[in-house]
Each structure stands twice: as C-alpha cells, then as structure tokens.
Amino acid sequence: MIGNSPALEASLKRFEGLYPETIELSLGRILRALDNLGRPQDRLPPVIHVAGTNGKGSTCAFMRAMAEAAGLSVHVFTSPHLVRFNERIRLAGDLVDDARLIGWLDRTFDAIGGGEITHFEATTAAAFLAFAEVRADLLILEVGLGGRFDATNVVDAPALSVITPVDFDHKAFLGSDLRSIAGEKAGIIKPGRPVLTAIQRKVCDEVIARKAAEVKAPLYRLKAHFIDVMPDDLSLIGEHQRGNAALAAMAMQLFGNSTRISQDAIFEGARRAQWPARMQRLKPGPVTAMAEGCEVWLDGGHNPHAARAIARHLKSLGGKTALVTAMLASKDAVGFFMPFRFLKPPVFTMPNAPGHRGADPRELAEAAHTAGLNAAPADSLAAAMQAAARTGADRILICGSLYLAGIVLGENGEAPL
C-alpha cells in the first residue's frame, strides 16, 4: 500500500497537538501563523482562487493543463489528498518532494510557537511558504471548505476568482440552504478583482452577483457557447466535465489577457488534463482482481450534485452497473443514492477509511433502500467487490468518498503522480 513516508508522517503529526478544542470558522489563526512566517501570501505568483461545491478539482486540473500547454509554469494547491499528502502541493508542475516539504512544515511549526491551529490551516500556511519561495507564473489555489473563512482566503488581490457550481454539502459548517452556502462561496470575491462563475441555480447566481456588486468586482458568467466548442475527446470522462473544461477555458481567457493563452493551448489542455478518482477506470491490480471479469471504475463524488452527474454518465454507458459505496457519517446518503433510483444498480456498502467517522455500512444500506435501491452491507472492500461481481454487472463503480478513493488507489498501486 502506497502512503506518506515515515519522515513526512512524523512531521505532519507534530501539528495534531495544536488543534483548538472547538473549531470556529475564522481566519485569525492562519493569519497569525503567516505573519510569523513573514506574510508569504504577499509574495505569490498571480493567483486564480477557486471555490464551489463540485467540479473544483477538475476545473483546476483543466486550468493547469491549459496554462502548461501555453508554456506557463504552474503551482497548484488542492485538498484533500488521495494517497500521499504531497499531492496537495504541486510546485511548477511537480508534486513537492519530501525533503523540501518537511523543511517548510518544520518552519511553519516553529512559527506557530505552540498556538492553537487546525491541521488544514497549518499545512496551508506551509504551502504558502512553498509557493512564495519557488518561482512560477501562476498559482491555482483551491478552497478547502466554503470560501469566506477558508484558510486559503488570505490573498487580498487574486488575478481571478472562480466559483464552480454551488450545491448542498458541509451543511454543519456552511448552512442548510443554498443562499447561505452561496454566500460562503462568494466570500472569495475581492474588491475590484474579477470573478467568473459557472452556470448556477438562480438563487446562487443572485447571491454571487450581489456580492460582486457590493465590492465592485467585475463579474463574468460562463457562456454556453464555451461548453459547445469544447473538444469531444476531453481527457476527463462525463458530460459534466464539458462544463468544467469550459469554465477553465473562460478562466484562462480572462487570465490570459496579459499572458496570451491561445485557443490551441486551451484545447490541448482540455485533451490532456488529469484528475484521479473522477470516473477513472482502474488498471489491473490487487483491487480489480477482487472482481475478476468486471470493469472497475472509481469516482470520489460524495454529494447529491455529484451523484446526479455520475448517474447521467452511467445511463449513457448502458449495461449494468453495481455500486460499492462508503461515505462519511455526516453526508446526505439518501440524497446521494436518489439519482440512481431509475438505474436500479445493486449497492454494496462498506466501512469508510479508518479515522474519518465513516457511516455504518448497515445504515448506509438502509439509506440506499430508502432511495429505492437494493443494498447489502459488507465488512470489507474485498467482500463488497466480490458480492458486486456475483451480480453479473458489466462494471463496478466504487464511489461515495474521496477517502475511500484514496484507499483504493493506494491498494491498487495507482497513486497520483
């Protein structure tokens, strides 16, 4: 199984004793850490800041590929990682190496000086230090959770803010209605700095437009013809990826006013972007061997909006699909399963990755029953895969959790590069 090196794991564990007793949505802790580090957020390359509910990672992957096709050197910050922490920090095209990452983490630990800070805030501060000290033409910065109080939201003047489709997720932190959630996402909009939004539900578009007007930020909306002209042979699978590629293309055109990113580079990037655990067909390996004779696919989508996109793609494929699913206990499991009710895939639920408050497989199976699906719990990935294979399905889709996706990729020897 692939994972973090022991030395990196030890460096990351040093932050675990600094957790505040109660986590408040606030920028105070990371700003104090960054001040002690000499405010690296003020020394970054031009930043494209990306928030939204779904499609953030894919949009970032398309933007990176498009910018690199134009000859630009690109940093990228994303979360969570799937197999190794290094995946979160890409420096000028390459995943950060252990030696330099440990150095930046140790400097950040010293700067915090024993003060309270969350693990995400501390490691984000270390990432800013890395991005400030390694030269690049562009930093693509993905929000971790929400936007307004996310640890990444400390860049005062991004080159561009991008908001992908907004939907329900993280209700405990962001609110239980779309207006509240959209307000949190719109918190990345900065005074006088341009913002680009995907095609949104009316209520979300209204919230984003009002915030942009309040701070006099030029607002651009994704245009339908950008979706229509995207190449048919996109590197990422699913009709929903055309919208993500189009949003990335429009972002590159807006950013490229000064860097001249050509249409050829945009199309080349759309064809070669890589983003694991998004309708990814697994290669032969230990996981696929658990269900011999079946195609095995992997998708980390874990909320109703993502499930709708997955279900649409499965419908277009035809044939019979079985689902192997694990989720966090905090997720809307019934809402996740509902889009599959017309496809009627058999569902096999399993425990989530250790240490992440996973839903009980029996309760998850009951949620699938509530959504009108036949479901049965299993006590392991192997047991779930074998049960799914016995249904005679053409393919098995492992889905419901990015943490599960990470376990699968690690066990199958397919860690992101």
Phi, psi and omega in degrees: 000129179279147176191193178294149174290155179303321181294318179292320179299320179295319180294320179292323183294338180300333183279345187294333179280359183258003181302135169291152181296320176236130182274119176253143174286109186200154175259358186300316185293313182290327178295322177296317179298316181293323176300318180290340177267003179087023176054061178299336179297345177270357184238029184271159168296172175307138188247133164253115185260129189236122174236173179142176181268308181232152177088000181299309183296317179295318179297318177297319180296318177296316180298316179300313182296321180293315180295318180292326176295335177274002177091010180274151174266127192233128165270150175219136174239121178224163176201157352283171173279164180263308185241314182234143180302327183306334180301337184288336188235107177251121184253114178048041174104339185244146174299141181299140178277158185301315188299311180291321180299315179299321177299315179292323177295318181293320176296322178292318178301316179296321181292328180291328174062034177084001179288162180289138177194147176279162180299317181295319179297316182295315182287332174293320176299318177297323178295318177300321178299315179297314183294330180283336188257354176241127185289141173202166179270342187202142171241120173264117192241109182268133175294144176278307181213127177074244181173303187302314182249016177290148184298338179282349189274052181240008178269117188286329188221070179296153174296327182198140169254140181233133179240113178282177183307136182258133178207187183284134172182155178051047185299329181297331182258326191254353181108166186251012175226154186296327180299316179295316181296315179298324178297321178293317179297319181292352179295348177277351181290131185246150182306125174074000183258139186294149177227139178241131179240144172293173172293121188242162166299153187304315183296322180290318178299320180297317180296315181296317180296320180294318179296317179299318180295321182300321185254011177056045177264124177302128184253129176239139178248141177303133180262140185301327183291339174296323178292317184297327186267000177296145181300149177289334184262053175301149180285334179261140192267141176117141182299327180298335180290340176296321177294320177295318179295320180294320177297317177298319181297317180292323176299318180294324177293319178294313178295325186282006175304330181254343185248355174058062175276117189279164176296324178299317179294321179298314180292322177298316178297321179298331182272346185236003179300145177233135177208105188292159177065026171237099186042056181261125174278125183284146176280164176305132182183188183301325180285313180296332179293341177292341183225062185301137180094351179249144164293143177236124181242160184222132174216132183273005180303139189217017177220170185302321180297316178295320180298323179297319179294318179297314182298321178299319181291318179298322178298321181291335181283331186073183181072189185249131178243139170249143180256134167248120194226138165226152181214163169288149180297335183279352186276159178277086186293317179299316178298326178293318185281337186303319181297345181269359191296334179275339177277336178054046177287142170293141185242134177235116185263154185210166177295148177279176179304141182301144174084012184234025176050057181287153175293143175296131182305326179292319178291325178293321176296322178295323177297320177295320175301316180300326179278002176092019183249151171280130185214151177217139178280151174228158185263001180199166176298316182299316181295320179293318180295317181294320178295321179295320181295327182290347179283349184079019180295150175287328182212156173243130175250118174271124189205173172109345185199132173291331178293318174298318179302320179296317177300316182297313180296320179296315182291330182269003177072033183237046178299139178301145180250000000 
